[in-house]
Amino acid sequence: MKQIIQDLKNGDTILEEVPVPAIKGGYVLIRSTRSLVSQGTERMLIEFGKAGWISKARQQPERVKMVLNKIKTDGLKPTIDTVVNKLSQPIPLGYSNAGVVIGIGKGVSGLSIGDRVVSNGPHAEVVSVPQNLVAKIPDNVSDEEAAFTVIGAIGLQGIRLAAPTFGETVVVVGLGLIGQMTAQLLKANGCKVIGLDYDEDKLALAAQKGIIAANPGINDPVKLVNSLTTDTGADAVIITASNKNNDIIAQAANMSRKRGRIVLVGVIGLELNRADFYEKELSFQVSCSYGPGRYDPAYEQKGHDYPIGFVRWTEKRNFEAILEAISGKQLDVSSLISERIPLQNYAQAYSNMSATKRIATIIEYAETIQQSTITYKQKDLSAQKGIIGIIGAGNFTSAVILPTLKRNNEQVKTIASANGLSAAILAKKFGISKASSDLNEILDDPDIDTVFITTRHAQHADMSIEALKAAKHVFVEKPLALTHEELDAIIDTWKQSNTTLTVGFNRRFAPLAQKMKKLIGNIHAPMNIIATMNAGAIPANSWVHDMASGGGRILGEACHFIDLCSYFTGSKVKAVCMNAIGTQPEENTDNASILLQYEDGSNAVINYFSNGSKTYDKERIEVYSMERTLVMENWRKLTGYGFNGFSSSSSRQDKGHTEQFVRLMKSIKAGNAPIIPFDELVNTTRATIAAIDSLKTGAWVDVV
């Protein structure tokens, strides 16, 4: 299928051939018939992409601070690599779509195959959308009209925040697409509506709908509003304009009545004059997209609705309200259409967006053949060993795994991702033969003998089992499993397989870790280890914190360092105790200390913190044994105390990914033993899960 994407490096729009998204739980698969180009939001994205590096940096000062901190801790080259990788990932365009349901994921209710629906899906021939962002289209509403729904909901949410009552005067500043729809909805609500814009065509269009339309470049907007309200002022002002100066907010305050309401839907300068707001006791509020539920993973990704008795208008219910307004002829969107273009002529919609007077562009889709796999080039790999298929095309795959495999001249035949787009982008970038949204394309391919699994954590165990059953060697990113039951199932499957399983515990392969192991030597004396991870905070609503999909940061990340401590001791963990700030795993797994007891008498403490300074080292390891001490700082410096012939060494940061993949592929091709013994993988995973058990019970937990 085809999808419109944007190259963030230069702002170019591209019509990309990508696999059709896979059907997944909680999601709806929709064949697009129409979608609407948002002249406001999409224009801003295009302008940002076309801006130079300096301009991009000025627009994102917080990101600049993050980059500078990363340079201090990780070094210049890793930071540059991260930034370049981020900008090289194109983004999908579009978020107002109409089409027909062709697939329904597990857990979706209220929809059937063949239903006509709207969604916030992108400009693509087939889209996959969470069920709470999908609404049925009434029979008397065309797909073309329905395509306005999501953008209309943005204006409607602004109205709900302004809370106008019948007969009030409301000013709409900016009569672009959202402004036009907002003005019409206010009119239908019984309000006197004043619309302001500099474009005479937009003013004329609004006037046709009974809006009092005025050009603020010709008429003083404050005087105009006062004259139309007997010097009372507007009851509410809804700003749908996009303008970086501060005049709009000042004018909005000056034209408002005492205790008036100002709601910002668009993007403007926000240097507020306190006096403007103080004397009139004005209220100011910024509207968030389509309404309650937006950006809440529980609502959008998991499908948990808000009770209607407590949240009357969620984003989905706002969608439905817009559709009802169109159905009842209270909202006329057909008059807003500037042009209709077929998908293949997409470039026409994005040409000269800054200067255009277009209000709404409708993209039309034809029925197409739906393919879950795209083949870019054919290669005969049947006689080779170590042919790789990758399941998962996220940041780690694009930033670390694929560049490393490419440098090592490894052969990746197929990459798969659920949405198809990310797999297609990486396939083209790294010269991979196939991109797919179907993992069976990899599991059923006899050429592929090695599967890399880099999906979200909750999928690791099941996919590892499926790959082992398909007689593939498996490399799975950490963690191997999230529960004891998952781990037991993996063990049972591995026992019946003749292939290897490796977990991405790359730290043990880092040059400084190898140096530390050599300095420690083969003398199995008990040791004490302190491993400190200054991990940094991630948003509370991140999927990583979700125990069901991410497992929390201890299961997802701290397992690295349990493996590393075990590697240094050469022993197995026999008991675990974890203390944290709080006792709820869902909330308290990123500020914790894990105590490990080893069979050989060694002890280790892993401090995993998210509340430290970003300028301090991210990782620090201290090893104490036989009157000797080793201190490793951020994989860049190693200092030894009490060693003959060694005091310190420094190098560029290297966390062991390259060496791990070199050893892995060499062992697979040669048929050698796995690079990490399976019983060590099991012990590390069991110990990590036991740490969570310990947090819940408040006691030491045996690792068995």
XYZ file of C-alpha atoms in Angstrom:
704
model
C 0.000 0.000 0.000
C 1.007 3.667 -0.244
C 1.404 6.180 2.580
C 2.422 9.851 2.750
C 5.385 10.497 5.026
C 7.668 13.427 5.734
C 11.452 13.445 5.818
C 12.326 15.435 8.952
C 15.793 16.295 7.684
C 14.590 18.426 4.773
C 10.803 18.591 5.046
C 10.170 16.677 1.803
C 6.925 14.730 1.524
C 7.148 11.224 0.077
C 4.577 8.717 -1.143
C 6.076 5.508 0.231
C 5.202 1.913 -0.621
C 4.820 0.105 2.711
C 3.320 -3.159 4.021
C -0.294 -3.113 5.185
C -0.415 -2.875 9.013
C -1.041 -6.054 10.964
C -4.282 -6.571 12.865
C -3.602 -6.336 16.600
C -5.613 -6.411 19.794
C -7.650 -3.303 20.550
C -7.116 -1.875 17.065
C -9.273 -1.495 13.966
C -7.923 -1.959 10.428
C -9.483 0.533 8.010
C -9.286 0.831 4.225
C -9.172 4.571 3.554
C -11.575 6.228 1.131
C -10.920 9.887 2.018
C -8.597 11.871 4.257
C -8.297 15.571 4.967
C -5.088 17.605 4.821
C -4.744 19.904 7.824
C -3.347 23.130 6.418
C -2.363 24.277 9.918
C -0.702 21.338 11.659
C 0.766 19.757 8.545
C 2.075 23.094 7.314
C 3.926 23.571 10.615
C 5.483 20.117 10.260
C 6.591 20.859 6.707
C 8.069 24.215 7.729
C 9.895 22.615 10.657
C 11.345 19.952 8.387
C 12.529 22.494 5.841
C 14.182 24.642 8.516
C 17.941 24.403 8.994
C 19.594 22.759 11.983
C 19.965 26.056 13.853
C 16.317 26.944 13.325
C 15.240 23.471 14.458
C 17.331 23.902 17.602
C 15.808 27.318 18.358
C 12.335 25.831 18.121
C 13.217 23.075 20.614
C 15.378 24.559 23.405
C 14.594 21.666 25.785
C 15.871 19.156 23.218
C 19.066 21.204 22.883
C 19.653 20.896 26.642
C 19.176 17.138 26.400
C 21.717 16.960 23.570
C 24.280 19.001 25.521
C 23.857 16.787 28.589
C 24.251 13.667 26.455
C 27.498 15.035 25.001
C 28.841 15.488 28.538
C 27.965 11.961 29.650
C 28.225 9.855 26.481
C 30.595 11.835 24.272
C 30.216 13.706 20.981
C 30.029 10.852 18.459
C 27.314 8.793 20.216
C 25.292 11.983 20.614
C 25.630 12.936 16.952
C 24.670 9.395 15.958
C 21.546 9.595 18.129
C 20.452 12.971 16.730
C 21.062 11.956 13.117
C 19.193 8.684 13.644
C 16.224 10.528 15.131
C 16.033 12.981 12.243
C 16.399 10.187 9.705
C 13.144 8.580 10.845
C 10.334 9.941 8.643
C 6.984 10.637 10.252
C 3.505 9.838 8.914
C 1.358 12.811 7.918
C -2.363 13.229 8.394
C -4.827 12.591 11.195
C -8.370 12.958 9.816
C -9.435 9.857 7.916
C -12.600 8.158 6.658
C -12.892 4.615 5.369
C -14.269 1.104 5.719
C -13.447 -1.452 8.429
C -11.577 -4.448 6.981
C -10.159 -5.954 10.174
C -11.024 -6.023 13.871
C -8.527 -6.824 16.610
C -9.182 -8.859 19.724
C -11.166 -6.961 22.351
C -12.767 -4.450 19.970
C -16.536 -4.118 20.369
C -19.301 -2.190 18.618
C -17.781 -2.419 15.131
C -18.172 -4.870 12.262
C -16.375 -5.573 9.001
C -17.781 -3.224 6.368
C -18.701 -0.390 8.742
C -17.969 3.106 7.469
C -15.889 4.902 10.094
C -13.789 7.972 10.834
C -10.490 7.888 12.705
C -7.359 9.893 13.332
C -5.452 7.606 10.971
C -2.773 9.056 8.674
C -2.797 9.580 4.901
C -2.449 5.908 3.955
C -4.425 3.411 1.931
C -4.896 1.251 5.028
C -4.647 2.488 8.620
C -4.564 0.752 12.004
C -6.230 2.799 14.750
C -7.129 2.157 18.434
C -10.851 1.569 18.917
C -11.392 4.696 21.048
C -10.229 6.825 18.126
C -12.746 5.329 15.703
C -16.399 6.378 15.258
C -19.166 5.156 12.943
C -20.359 7.420 10.125
C -24.139 8.086 9.912
C -25.785 6.850 6.724
C -26.589 10.348 5.438
C -22.999 11.615 5.848
C -20.632 11.030 2.928
C -17.066 9.815 3.397
C -15.898 13.189 2.104
C -17.870 15.038 4.764
C -16.858 12.571 7.459
C -13.177 13.217 6.739
C -13.616 16.588 8.512
C -14.576 14.927 11.795
C -11.279 14.793 13.663
C -10.244 18.332 12.776
C -13.747 19.505 13.648
C -13.381 17.862 17.060
C -10.379 20.096 17.750
C -12.575 23.169 17.337
C -15.411 21.574 19.289
C -13.152 20.895 22.265
C -12.193 24.579 22.289
C -15.889 25.455 22.383
C -16.505 23.060 25.264
C -13.776 24.749 27.291
C -15.196 28.201 26.513
C -18.636 26.906 27.608
C -20.749 29.476 25.699
C -24.435 29.842 26.502
C -27.298 30.737 24.176
C -27.107 34.389 23.133
C -23.510 35.043 24.161
C -21.062 36.799 21.860
C -18.022 34.746 20.929
C -15.094 35.937 18.822
C -13.215 33.416 16.681
C -9.732 34.661 15.813
C -8.467 32.963 12.658
C -10.841 31.633 10.011
C -8.833 28.784 8.619
C -10.281 25.295 8.560
C -10.673 24.898 12.336
C -11.855 28.491 12.706
C -14.554 28.111 10.048
C -15.894 24.949 11.662
C -15.705 26.493 15.139
C -17.674 29.535 14.002
C -20.398 27.388 12.455
C -20.714 25.245 15.578
C -20.997 28.342 17.759
C -23.699 29.707 15.465
C -25.577 26.420 15.799
C -25.238 26.807 19.574
C -27.193 30.079 19.456
C -24.247 32.441 19.831
C -23.527 35.730 18.106
C -20.261 34.927 16.331
C -17.629 37.423 15.209
C -14.886 36.016 12.994
C -11.550 37.761 12.450
C -9.078 37.039 9.652
C -6.872 38.948 7.204
C -7.928 36.805 4.219
C -10.927 38.297 2.387
C -11.876 34.953 0.826
C -12.081 33.336 4.248
C -14.096 36.267 5.553
C -16.547 35.943 2.662
C -16.900 32.214 3.286
C -17.682 32.818 6.959
C -20.144 35.601 6.138
C -22.138 33.164 3.998
C -22.816 31.187 7.177
C -24.122 34.187 9.102
C -20.855 34.998 10.830
C -19.989 38.661 11.420
C -16.690 38.634 9.551
C -14.104 41.400 9.823
C -10.531 42.078 8.749
C -8.453 43.259 11.749
C -6.060 44.906 9.310
C -8.846 47.243 8.225
C -11.081 47.408 11.289
C -9.780 47.776 14.834
C -10.934 44.424 16.274
C -11.352 45.739 19.821
C -13.493 48.691 18.719
C -15.484 46.412 16.414
C -16.312 43.958 19.199
C -17.200 46.753 21.593
C -19.505 48.337 19.011
C -21.297 45.024 18.498
C -21.716 44.370 22.230
C -22.758 47.857 23.424
C -19.272 48.279 24.879
C -19.648 45.174 27.050
C -17.031 43.104 25.257
C -17.048 39.505 24.096
C -18.189 36.802 26.471
C -15.558 34.469 25.058
C -12.700 34.517 22.560
C -11.547 31.320 20.856
C -8.183 31.663 19.131
C -7.718 29.271 16.207
C -5.005 31.319 14.488
C -1.384 30.378 13.942
C 0.861 33.385 14.478
C 3.972 33.803 16.598
C 3.450 37.438 17.635
C 1.862 38.480 20.924
C -0.688 40.937 19.516
C -3.452 38.338 19.277
C -3.505 37.452 22.972
C -3.370 41.134 23.920
C -6.274 41.949 21.597
C -8.235 38.977 22.906
C -7.900 40.317 26.439
C -8.832 43.863 25.414
C -11.963 42.776 23.530
C -13.211 40.539 26.363
C -15.800 41.565 28.907
C -15.075 41.443 32.618
C -14.623 37.783 33.642
C -14.602 36.747 30.014
C -13.058 33.501 28.809
C -10.187 33.077 26.366
C -9.420 29.653 24.905
C -6.376 28.938 22.754
C -6.800 26.248 20.110
C -4.110 27.442 17.692
C -0.469 28.432 18.169
C 0.412 32.052 19.002
C 2.874 34.140 20.987
C 2.052 33.966 24.684
C 3.802 36.846 26.417
C 0.873 37.889 28.587
C 0.394 41.351 30.064
C -0.785 40.798 33.616
C -2.686 44.077 33.684
C -4.821 43.007 30.712
C -6.031 39.971 32.643
C -5.948 41.338 36.200
C -8.422 44.186 35.895
C -11.046 42.087 34.107
C -10.344 38.841 36.005
C -10.127 37.006 32.691
C -9.704 33.251 32.457
C -7.311 31.747 29.913
C -7.145 28.094 28.944
C -5.286 26.069 26.320
C -7.339 23.400 24.581
C -5.797 19.937 24.149
C -6.490 18.454 20.744
C -9.711 16.443 20.342
C -10.674 16.323 24.017
C -10.404 14.193 27.180
C -8.525 10.965 26.564
C -5.992 12.523 24.227
C -2.439 11.348 24.975
C -3.693 9.027 27.743
C -2.348 5.532 26.905
C -5.013 3.876 29.051
C -7.758 5.520 26.990
C -6.165 5.487 23.554
C -3.981 2.379 23.507
C -5.798 0.121 25.975
C -9.347 1.151 25.108
C -10.411 2.111 28.653
C -13.308 4.548 28.249
C -14.080 7.304 30.751
C -17.475 6.927 32.489
C -19.954 9.188 30.721
C -21.374 10.320 34.049
C -18.024 11.844 34.965
C -16.540 12.741 31.567
C -19.398 13.592 29.241
C -17.297 14.474 26.207
C -14.292 12.276 25.484
C -12.434 12.607 22.200
C -14.457 9.761 20.673
C -17.733 11.300 21.819
C -16.558 14.596 20.317
C -16.035 12.740 17.015
C -19.593 11.449 17.246
C -20.944 14.920 18.043
C -19.288 16.377 14.933
C -20.740 13.595 12.798
C -24.196 14.291 14.250
C -23.789 18.007 13.508
C -22.923 17.215 9.879
C -25.780 14.720 9.688
C -28.241 17.285 11.084
C -27.053 20.001 8.663
C -25.832 22.167 11.550
C -22.303 21.999 10.169
C -21.635 22.474 6.459
C -18.187 21.199 5.540
C -18.661 20.714 1.799
C -18.349 24.466 1.245
C -14.897 24.377 2.879
C -13.380 22.033 0.292
C -10.830 23.832 -1.870
C -9.719 20.837 -3.918
C -9.987 17.093 -4.283
C -6.921 15.180 -5.388
C -6.157 11.473 -5.887
C -3.490 10.029 -3.613
C -0.909 9.770 -6.399
C -1.096 13.573 -6.842
C -0.378 14.127 -3.140
C 2.421 16.646 -3.822
C -0.159 19.130 -5.042
C -1.612 19.321 -1.523
C 1.743 20.226 0.005
C 3.010 22.665 -2.610
C 3.600 26.165 -1.286
C 1.479 25.624 1.828
C 2.651 28.865 3.440
C 1.307 31.029 0.623
C -1.763 29.038 -0.370
C -5.321 30.167 0.223
C -6.592 26.602 0.327
C -8.786 25.804 3.295
C -9.397 22.082 2.935
C -7.865 19.518 0.609
C -9.489 16.106 0.324
C -7.297 13.143 -0.648
C -9.161 10.411 -2.517
C -8.177 6.735 -2.377
C -8.837 3.933 -4.831
C -9.141 0.286 -3.818
C -5.730 -1.367 -4.047
C -4.116 -4.759 -3.591
C -3.140 -5.101 0.059
C 0.266 -6.658 0.648
C 1.745 -7.482 4.038
C 5.238 -7.848 2.535
C 7.180 -5.602 0.167
C 10.168 -7.037 -1.712
C 12.827 -4.507 -2.686
C 15.442 -6.814 -4.157
C 15.886 -10.538 -4.604
C 18.969 -12.292 -3.238
C 19.912 -15.953 -3.386
C 20.853 -16.666 0.227
C 19.900 -20.340 0.352
C 23.478 -21.598 0.641
C 24.496 -19.228 3.441
C 24.359 -19.509 7.213
C 23.602 -16.693 9.599
C 20.842 -15.057 7.536
C 18.894 -12.727 9.807
C 15.253 -11.740 10.101
C 14.395 -8.895 12.483
C 11.044 -8.555 14.253
C 10.699 -4.999 15.545
C 11.723 -1.728 13.914
C 11.921 0.768 16.757
C 14.604 3.196 17.880
C 17.006 0.570 19.219
C 16.834 -1.418 16.005
C 17.484 1.631 13.848
C 20.089 3.294 16.066
C 22.094 0.316 17.307
C 21.295 -3.103 15.871
C 21.106 -2.386 12.143
C 24.129 -0.033 11.996
C 26.173 -2.605 13.924
C 25.095 -5.510 11.719
C 25.813 -3.449 8.616
C 29.330 -2.604 9.826
C 29.866 -6.307 10.497
C 28.703 -7.177 6.937
C 25.903 -9.413 8.201
C 22.991 -10.353 5.929
C 19.531 -9.189 7.012
C 16.910 -10.544 4.631
C 13.628 -9.367 6.176
C 12.498 -6.861 8.782
C 8.972 -6.853 10.196
C 6.959 -4.397 12.283
C 3.286 -4.306 13.200
C 2.602 -0.995 11.443
C 4.661 -1.842 8.352
C 5.910 1.717 7.865
C 8.888 1.566 10.234
C 9.994 -1.731 8.686
C 9.789 -0.275 5.178
C 11.815 2.801 6.148
C 14.602 0.731 7.691
C 14.596 -1.813 4.860
C 15.281 0.927 2.328
C 17.833 2.673 4.537
C 19.883 -0.453 5.256
C 19.434 -2.350 1.992
C 17.250 -5.118 3.437
C 15.503 -7.294 0.858
C 12.028 -7.363 2.393
C 9.806 -5.359 4.737
C 6.733 -6.936 6.275
C 4.004 -6.553 8.877
C 3.719 -10.337 9.218
C 6.229 -12.079 11.488
C 5.445 -15.391 9.754
C 7.217 -14.001 6.699
C 10.357 -14.466 8.799
C 9.452 -17.618 10.714
C 8.415 -19.514 7.564
C 11.417 -18.480 5.451
C 13.898 -21.384 5.114
C 16.715 -18.984 4.186
C 16.486 -17.245 7.564
C 18.117 -19.205 10.373
C 18.491 -16.389 12.922
C 15.721 -14.200 14.323
C 16.310 -10.941 16.184
C 13.381 -9.907 18.419
C 13.330 -6.226 19.381
C 9.643 -5.588 20.031
C 8.034 -4.297 23.216
C 8.895 -6.374 26.267
C 5.565 -8.176 26.665
C 6.048 -9.861 23.283
C 9.565 -11.176 23.898
C 8.670 -14.498 25.495
C 5.927 -15.532 23.061
C 7.943 -14.528 20.002
C 11.052 -16.297 21.305
C 9.011 -19.471 21.747
C 7.555 -19.195 18.238
C 11.004 -18.641 16.737
C 12.497 -21.599 18.616
C 9.621 -23.791 17.436
C 10.394 -22.645 13.883
C 13.952 -23.979 14.372
C 15.546 -20.524 14.341
C 18.444 -19.272 16.418
C 17.044 -16.487 18.594
C 18.516 -13.193 19.704
C 16.011 -11.378 21.903
C 16.537 -7.981 23.440
C 16.246 -7.879 27.197
C 14.166 -8.832 29.069
C 13.729 -12.472 28.110
C 10.477 -12.780 30.069
C 8.270 -10.758 32.418
C 6.939 -13.611 34.564
C 8.076 -16.945 35.968
C 5.421 -18.656 33.843
C 6.783 -17.116 30.643
C 10.304 -18.151 31.610
C 9.179 -21.724 32.340
C 7.541 -21.919 28.898
C 10.756 -20.712 27.252
C 12.798 -23.318 29.137
C 10.448 -26.102 28.038
C 10.610 -24.994 24.396
C 14.396 -24.549 24.444
C 14.870 -28.090 25.784
C 13.068 -29.445 22.725
C 14.947 -27.280 20.213
C 18.305 -27.696 18.528
C 18.985 -23.980 18.178
C 20.462 -21.335 20.448
C 18.895 -18.494 22.388
C 20.758 -15.311 23.300
C 19.556 -12.293 25.294
C 20.887 -8.802 24.621
C 23.060 -8.580 27.716
C 25.693 -6.643 25.819
C 27.445 -5.014 28.794
C 29.494 -8.147 29.525
C 30.996 -7.820 26.016
C 32.088 -4.186 26.441
C 35.883 -3.718 26.208
C 36.094 -2.328 29.745
C 33.989 -5.203 31.113
C 36.306 -7.660 29.375
C 39.287 -5.831 30.880
C 37.727 -5.979 34.346
C 37.071 -9.705 34.020
C 40.682 -10.282 32.989
C 41.992 -8.247 35.927
C 39.728 -10.097 38.357
C 41.199 -13.337 37.024
C 40.106 -16.895 37.650
C 40.559 -16.748 41.416
C 37.035 -17.433 42.651
C 37.257 -15.348 45.791
C 34.034 -13.712 46.976
C 33.683 -10.116 45.901
C 31.511 -7.094 46.578
C 30.066 -5.159 43.662
C 28.274 -1.832 43.587
C 26.602 -1.010 40.285
C 24.941 2.393 40.032
C 22.638 3.313 37.161
C 21.809 7.015 36.910
C 19.087 6.120 34.424
C 17.175 9.390 34.292
C 13.424 9.816 34.442
C 11.037 8.821 31.696
C 7.385 9.980 31.568
C 5.069 8.238 34.008
C 2.712 7.255 31.183
C 5.438 5.544 29.138
C 4.694 1.946 28.116
C 7.905 0.901 29.884
C 6.280 1.576 33.285
C 3.223 -0.498 32.381
C 3.789 -3.845 34.098
C 1.716 -5.656 31.466
C 3.499 -4.352 28.358
C 6.833 -3.049 29.632
C 7.343 -4.777 32.953
C 8.799 -1.676 34.593
C 12.388 -0.526 34.444
C 13.841 -3.199 36.725
C 12.618 -6.038 34.518
C 13.290 -4.035 31.377
C 16.665 -2.482 32.113
C 18.234 -3.397 35.465
C 18.490 -7.026 34.307
C 21.514 -5.847 32.288
C 23.446 -5.293 35.478
C 22.352 -8.432 37.266
C 23.871 -10.266 34.303
C 27.018 -8.133 34.501
C 27.490 -8.798 38.225
C 27.000 -12.519 37.606
C 29.573 -12.369 34.811
C 32.149 -10.800 37.144
C 31.526 -13.236 40.006
C 31.309 -16.307 37.792
C 28.574 -17.482 40.128
C 24.780 -17.642 40.224
C 22.363 -15.489 42.203
C 20.759 -17.470 45.039
C 18.655 -14.763 46.745
C 17.382 -11.255 46.020
C 16.021 -8.367 48.047
C 14.818 -5.090 46.535
C 14.020 -1.846 48.300
C 12.403 1.077 46.519
C 10.786 4.437 47.115
C 7.339 2.916 47.637
C 6.094 -0.633 47.239
C 3.993 -0.577 44.062
C 5.823 -2.148 41.085
C 3.692 -0.114 38.666
C 4.930 3.105 40.246
C 8.205 2.417 42.035
C 10.590 0.461 39.846
C 12.890 3.245 38.739
C 14.292 4.309 42.127
C 15.392 1.094 43.755
C 18.305 -0.797 45.282
C 18.636 -4.510 44.559
C 20.708 -6.713 46.861
C 22.063 -9.949 45.379
C 23.497 -12.934 47.251
C 25.615 -15.325 45.176
C 26.293 -19.016 45.651
C 30.038 -18.358 46.056
C 29.480 -15.852 48.882
C 29.740 -12.728 46.728
C 27.376 -9.822 47.250
C 26.215 -7.149 44.851
C 24.159 -3.999 45.161
C 22.499 -2.561 42.084
C 21.311 1.006 42.535
C 18.861 1.890 39.793
C 17.922 5.560 40.107
C 15.947 7.976 37.967
C 16.209 11.010 40.244
C 19.860 11.909 39.699
C 21.504 14.704 37.734
C 21.653 14.289 33.965
C 25.199 15.642 34.022
C 26.483 12.776 36.186
C 27.714 9.470 34.740
C 24.891 7.161 33.684
C 26.656 3.967 34.745
C 29.310 3.290 37.370
C 30.584 -0.112 38.494
C 32.793 -0.771 41.547
C 34.304 -4.196 42.268
C 36.055 -5.000 45.578
C 37.989 -8.243 46.141
C 41.271 -9.432 47.672
C 42.366 -5.916 48.665
C 41.861 -4.728 45.108
C 39.335 -2.298 43.675
C 38.125 -1.570 40.155
C 36.037 1.485 39.260
C 34.422 1.797 35.827
C 32.927 5.157 34.852
C 30.322 5.316 32.087
C 32.117 2.783 29.853
C 34.782 5.376 29.112
C 37.256 5.050 31.975
C 38.521 2.201 34.158
C 40.648 2.768 37.265
C 42.358 0.020 39.250
C 43.655 0.116 42.821
C 45.971 -2.569 44.197
C 46.807 -4.142 40.812
C 50.383 -4.707 39.706
C 50.964 -3.101 36.320
C 47.550 -1.500 35.942
C 46.242 1.824 37.220
C 43.816 3.178 34.614
C 42.694 3.130 30.997
C 40.335 5.280 28.934
C 38.570 4.848 25.622
C 35.571 6.046 23.657
C 32.295 4.815 25.054
C 31.584 1.230 24.005
C 28.781 -0.760 25.646
C 29.608 -4.010 23.891
C 26.997 -4.213 21.130
C 29.498 -4.708 18.317
C 31.459 -7.432 20.090
C 28.275 -9.198 21.125
C 26.973 -9.398 17.562
C 30.371 -10.427 16.169
C 30.558 -13.331 18.626
C 26.899 -14.242 18.172
C 26.984 -14.532 14.399
C 30.367 -16.250 14.418
C 29.070 -18.914 16.815
C 25.892 -19.464 14.760
C 27.769 -19.804 11.484
C 30.315 -22.183 13.026
C 27.758 -24.165 15.004
C 29.530 -23.389 18.275
C 28.146 -23.126 21.795
C 26.017 -20.052 22.639
C 27.923 -16.936 23.647
C 26.052 -16.796 26.981
C 25.215 -20.153 28.583
C 21.465 -20.756 28.733
C 21.496 -21.454 32.488
C 23.012 -18.001 33.071
C 20.229 -16.368 31.040
C 17.676 -18.247 33.125
C 19.332 -17.316 36.431
C 19.544 -13.626 35.539
C 15.925 -13.524 34.379
C 14.710 -15.473 37.412
C 16.630 -13.129 39.733
C 15.181 -10.051 38.036
C 11.610 -11.300 38.399
C 12.406 -12.244 42.010
C 13.414 -8.629 42.664
C 9.861 -7.556 41.824
C 8.521 -10.347 44.059
C 10.728 -9.025 46.860
C 9.377 -5.508 46.460
C 5.845 -6.850 46.844
C 6.612 -9.021 49.886
C 9.226 -6.861 51.598
C 11.487 -9.879 52.120
C 14.393 -11.791 50.625
C 13.323 -14.094 47.794
C 15.196 -17.271 46.884
C 16.122 -17.703 43.232
C 15.288 -21.253 42.214
